[in-house]
Short mmCIF file of C-alpha atoms and ligand atoms in Angstrom, two decimals:
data_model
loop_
_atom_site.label_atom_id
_atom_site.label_comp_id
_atom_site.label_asym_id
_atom_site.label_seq_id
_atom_site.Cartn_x
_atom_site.Cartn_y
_atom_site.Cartn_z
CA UNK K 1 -25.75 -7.36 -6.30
CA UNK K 2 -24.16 -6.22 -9.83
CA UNK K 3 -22.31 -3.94 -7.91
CA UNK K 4 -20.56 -6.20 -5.44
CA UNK K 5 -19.98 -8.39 -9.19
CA UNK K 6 -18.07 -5.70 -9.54
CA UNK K 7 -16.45 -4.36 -6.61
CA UNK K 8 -15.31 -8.47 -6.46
CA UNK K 9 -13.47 -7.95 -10.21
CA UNK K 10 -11.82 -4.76 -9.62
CA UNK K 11 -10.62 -5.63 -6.26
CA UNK K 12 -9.50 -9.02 -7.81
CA UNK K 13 -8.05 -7.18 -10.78
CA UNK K 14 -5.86 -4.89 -9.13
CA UNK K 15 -5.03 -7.27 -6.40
CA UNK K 16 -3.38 -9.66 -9.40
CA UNK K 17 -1.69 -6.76 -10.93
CA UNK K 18 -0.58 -6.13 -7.89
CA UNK K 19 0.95 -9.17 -6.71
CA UNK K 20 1.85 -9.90 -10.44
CA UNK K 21 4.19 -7.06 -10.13
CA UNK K 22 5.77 -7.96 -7.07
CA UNK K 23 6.53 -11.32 -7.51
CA UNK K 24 8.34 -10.28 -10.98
CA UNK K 25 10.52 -7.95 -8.79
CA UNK K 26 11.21 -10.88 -6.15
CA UNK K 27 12.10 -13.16 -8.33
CA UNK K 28 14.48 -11.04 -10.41
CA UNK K 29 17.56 -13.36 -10.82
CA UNK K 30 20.05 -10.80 -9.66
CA UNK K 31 17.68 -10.19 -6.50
CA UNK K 32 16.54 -6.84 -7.24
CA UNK K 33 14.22 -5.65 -10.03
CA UNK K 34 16.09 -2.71 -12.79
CA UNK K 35 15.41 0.54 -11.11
CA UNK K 36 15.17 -0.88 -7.38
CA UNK K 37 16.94 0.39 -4.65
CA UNK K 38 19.46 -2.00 -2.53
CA UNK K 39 19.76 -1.50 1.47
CA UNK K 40 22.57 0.40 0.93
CA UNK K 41 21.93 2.38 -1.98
CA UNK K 42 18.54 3.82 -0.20
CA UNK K 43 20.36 4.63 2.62
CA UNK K 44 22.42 6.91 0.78
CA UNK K 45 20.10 7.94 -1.34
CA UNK K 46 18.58 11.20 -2.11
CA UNK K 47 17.27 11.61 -5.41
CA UNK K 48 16.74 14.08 -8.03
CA UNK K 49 13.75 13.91 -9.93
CA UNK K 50 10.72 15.64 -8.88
CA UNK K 51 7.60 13.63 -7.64
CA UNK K 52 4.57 12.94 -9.72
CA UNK K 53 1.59 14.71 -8.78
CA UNK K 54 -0.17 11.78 -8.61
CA UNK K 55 -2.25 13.14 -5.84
CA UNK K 56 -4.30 14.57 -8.26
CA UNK K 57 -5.11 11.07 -10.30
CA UNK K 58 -8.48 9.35 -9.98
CA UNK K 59 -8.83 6.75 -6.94
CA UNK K 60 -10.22 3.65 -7.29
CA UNK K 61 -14.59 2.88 -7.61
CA UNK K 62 -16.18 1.81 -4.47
CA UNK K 63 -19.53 -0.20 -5.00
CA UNK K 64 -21.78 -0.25 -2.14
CA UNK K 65 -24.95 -2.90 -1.67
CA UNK K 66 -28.28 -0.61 -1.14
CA UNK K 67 -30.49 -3.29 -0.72
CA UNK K 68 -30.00 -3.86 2.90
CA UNK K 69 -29.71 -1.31 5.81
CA UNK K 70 -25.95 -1.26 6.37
CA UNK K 71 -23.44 -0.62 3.45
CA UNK K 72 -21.42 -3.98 2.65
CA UNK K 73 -17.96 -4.70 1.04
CA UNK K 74 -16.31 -8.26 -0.04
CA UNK K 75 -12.89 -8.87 0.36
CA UNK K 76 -11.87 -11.94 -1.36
CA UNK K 77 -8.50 -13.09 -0.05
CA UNK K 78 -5.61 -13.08 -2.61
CA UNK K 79 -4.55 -15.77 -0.90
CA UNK K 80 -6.63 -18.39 -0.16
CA UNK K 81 -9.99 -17.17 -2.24
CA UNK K 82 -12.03 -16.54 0.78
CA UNK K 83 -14.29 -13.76 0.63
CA UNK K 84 -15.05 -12.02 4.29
CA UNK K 85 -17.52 -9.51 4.11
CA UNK K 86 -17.09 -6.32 6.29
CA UNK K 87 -20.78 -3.72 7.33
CA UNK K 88 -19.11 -0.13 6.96
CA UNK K 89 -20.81 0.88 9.78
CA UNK K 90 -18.64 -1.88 11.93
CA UNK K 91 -15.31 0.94 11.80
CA UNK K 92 -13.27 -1.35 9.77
CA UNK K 93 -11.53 0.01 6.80
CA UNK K 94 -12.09 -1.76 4.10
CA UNK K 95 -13.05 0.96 1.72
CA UNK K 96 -9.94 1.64 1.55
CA UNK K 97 -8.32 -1.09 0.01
CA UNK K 98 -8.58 -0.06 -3.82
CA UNK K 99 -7.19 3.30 -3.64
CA UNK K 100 -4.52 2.12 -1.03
CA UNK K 101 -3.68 -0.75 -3.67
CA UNK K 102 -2.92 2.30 -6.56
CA UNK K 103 -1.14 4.06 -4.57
CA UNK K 104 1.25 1.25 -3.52
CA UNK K 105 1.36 0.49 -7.61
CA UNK K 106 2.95 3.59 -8.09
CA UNK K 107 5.97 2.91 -6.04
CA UNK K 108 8.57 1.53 -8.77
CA UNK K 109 11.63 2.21 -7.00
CA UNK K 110 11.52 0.35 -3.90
CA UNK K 111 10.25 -3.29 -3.83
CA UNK K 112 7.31 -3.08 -1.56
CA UNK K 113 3.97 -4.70 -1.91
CA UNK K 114 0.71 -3.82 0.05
CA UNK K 115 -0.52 -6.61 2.86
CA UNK K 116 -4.38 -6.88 2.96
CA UNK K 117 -4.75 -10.44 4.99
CA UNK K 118 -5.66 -9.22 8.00
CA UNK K 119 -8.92 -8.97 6.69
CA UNK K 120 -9.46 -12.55 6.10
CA UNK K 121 -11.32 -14.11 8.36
CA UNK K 122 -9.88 -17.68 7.67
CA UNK K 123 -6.46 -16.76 7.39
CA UNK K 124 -6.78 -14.07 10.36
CA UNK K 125 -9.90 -15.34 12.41
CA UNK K 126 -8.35 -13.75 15.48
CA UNK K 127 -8.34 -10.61 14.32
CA UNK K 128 -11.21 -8.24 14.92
CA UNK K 129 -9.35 -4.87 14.29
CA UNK K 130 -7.50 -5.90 10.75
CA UNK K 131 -4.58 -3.51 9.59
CA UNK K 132 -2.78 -2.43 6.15
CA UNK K 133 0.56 -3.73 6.24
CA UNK K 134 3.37 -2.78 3.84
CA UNK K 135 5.99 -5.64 2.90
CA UNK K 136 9.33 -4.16 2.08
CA UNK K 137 12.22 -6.45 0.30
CA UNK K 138 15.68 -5.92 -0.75
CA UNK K 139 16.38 -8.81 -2.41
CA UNK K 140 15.32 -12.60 -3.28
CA UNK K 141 16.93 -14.12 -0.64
CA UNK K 142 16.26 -11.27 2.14
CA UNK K 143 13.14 -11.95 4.27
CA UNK K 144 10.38 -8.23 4.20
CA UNK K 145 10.50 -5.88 6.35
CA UNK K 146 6.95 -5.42 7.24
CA UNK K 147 4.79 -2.57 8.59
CA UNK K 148 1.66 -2.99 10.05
CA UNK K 149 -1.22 -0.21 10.71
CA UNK K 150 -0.23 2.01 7.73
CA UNK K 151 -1.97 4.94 6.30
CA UNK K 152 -1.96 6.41 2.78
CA UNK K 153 0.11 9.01 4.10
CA UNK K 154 2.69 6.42 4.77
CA UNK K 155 2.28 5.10 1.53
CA UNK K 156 2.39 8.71 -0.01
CA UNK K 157 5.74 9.11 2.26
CA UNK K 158 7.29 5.97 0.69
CA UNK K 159 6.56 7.10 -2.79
CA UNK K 160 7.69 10.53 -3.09
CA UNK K 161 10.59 9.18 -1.20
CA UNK K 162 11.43 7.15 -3.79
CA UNK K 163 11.32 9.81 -6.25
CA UNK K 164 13.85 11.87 -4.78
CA UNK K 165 11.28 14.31 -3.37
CA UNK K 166 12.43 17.06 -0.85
CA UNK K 167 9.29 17.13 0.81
CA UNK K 168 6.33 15.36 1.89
CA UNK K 169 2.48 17.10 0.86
CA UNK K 170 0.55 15.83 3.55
CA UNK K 171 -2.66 14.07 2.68
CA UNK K 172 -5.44 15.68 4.06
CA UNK K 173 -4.34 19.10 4.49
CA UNK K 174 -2.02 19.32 1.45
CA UNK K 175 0.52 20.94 3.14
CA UNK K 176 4.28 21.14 1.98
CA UNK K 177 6.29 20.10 4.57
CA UNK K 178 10.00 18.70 4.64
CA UNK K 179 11.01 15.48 3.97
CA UNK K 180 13.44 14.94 6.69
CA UNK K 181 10.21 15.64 9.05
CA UNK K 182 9.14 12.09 8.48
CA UNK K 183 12.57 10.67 8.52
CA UNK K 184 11.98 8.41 11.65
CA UNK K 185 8.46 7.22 9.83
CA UNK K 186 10.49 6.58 6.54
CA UNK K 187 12.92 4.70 8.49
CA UNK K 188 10.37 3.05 10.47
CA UNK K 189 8.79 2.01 7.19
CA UNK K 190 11.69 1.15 5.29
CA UNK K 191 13.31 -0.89 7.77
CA UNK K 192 16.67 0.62 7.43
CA UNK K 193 18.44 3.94 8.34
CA UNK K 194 18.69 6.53 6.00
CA UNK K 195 19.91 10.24 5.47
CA UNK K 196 18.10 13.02 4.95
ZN1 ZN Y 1 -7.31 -15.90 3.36
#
């Protein structure tokens, strides 16, 4: 049980950070946060500065409940507080949320913020498959462009992006491969055309 104490305050933890840091950016008087891209400026945008490794950083702690057969997670709903809990062995993929909530921290550039409701029940009771989504914003007044059914590759995609990187290391094999490979993705995920 200490362990889902736990799981409960790091999830909740990063998941205020999170939002903390997104809602600064939205409500940035001149629309966009310092050192945020406009529509237009991503579009023609292809930067200089290398990407971080950050590949090679530690993930987020999983806690897992070994007191009864199947593993369990909480999610507790930034939301509206409502905590869902998901069996592992169910296919869901919930044990993904921490790491997928770093990742999306490191993105600085580009005002996006990760979407986890889906996997509230309350909020989302009609949804038995929940999905990541990605929320992308330009400016105050501009409503997100939002992605649903993202991986961490995506989110790996957006962020070296962002930084101006040439190419894309993929995330399982950790290949090297060229950025304008995963234009359509970017695009797809961005909500906007852009060159490569
Ligand atoms: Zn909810």
């Amino acid at each position: 049980m200490w362990c889902n104490v736990i799981f409960i305050v790091i999830v909740f933890t990063i998941a205020f950070i999170g939002f903390t840091g997104y809602s600064l950016a939205k409500d940035n008087a001149n629309n966009l946060a310092p050192g945020q891209h406009s529509r237009v400026e991503l579009a023609d945008k292809l930067g200089q500065l290398p990407p971080k490794n950050f590949l090679e950083e530690p993930m987020g702690a999983m806690c897992y409940d070994t007191a009864v057969p199947l593993n369990r997670t909480q999610f507790i709903c930034p939301i509206c507080g409502e905590m869902t809990v998901y069996h592992s062995s169910f296919g869901d993929n919930i044990e993904e949320l921490p790491t997928y909530l770093l990742l999306v921290r490191k993105i600085t550039k580009i005002d996006v913020k990760l979407d986890d409701t889906q996997f509230c029940k309350k909020c989302n009771p009609g949804i038995s498959s929940p999905q990541y989504c990605l929320l992308v914003k330009y400016g105050k007044n501009e409503e997100a462009h939002k992605t649903c059914g993202i991986t961490d590759e995506d989110i790996n995609l957006l962020y070296e992006f962002s930084e101006g990187s040439k190419d894309h290391i993929t995330s399982y094999t950790r290949d090297k491969r060229p950025m304008t490979e995963y234009k359509k993705r970017l695009e797809e995920l961005l909500g906007t055309k852009i060159k490569i």
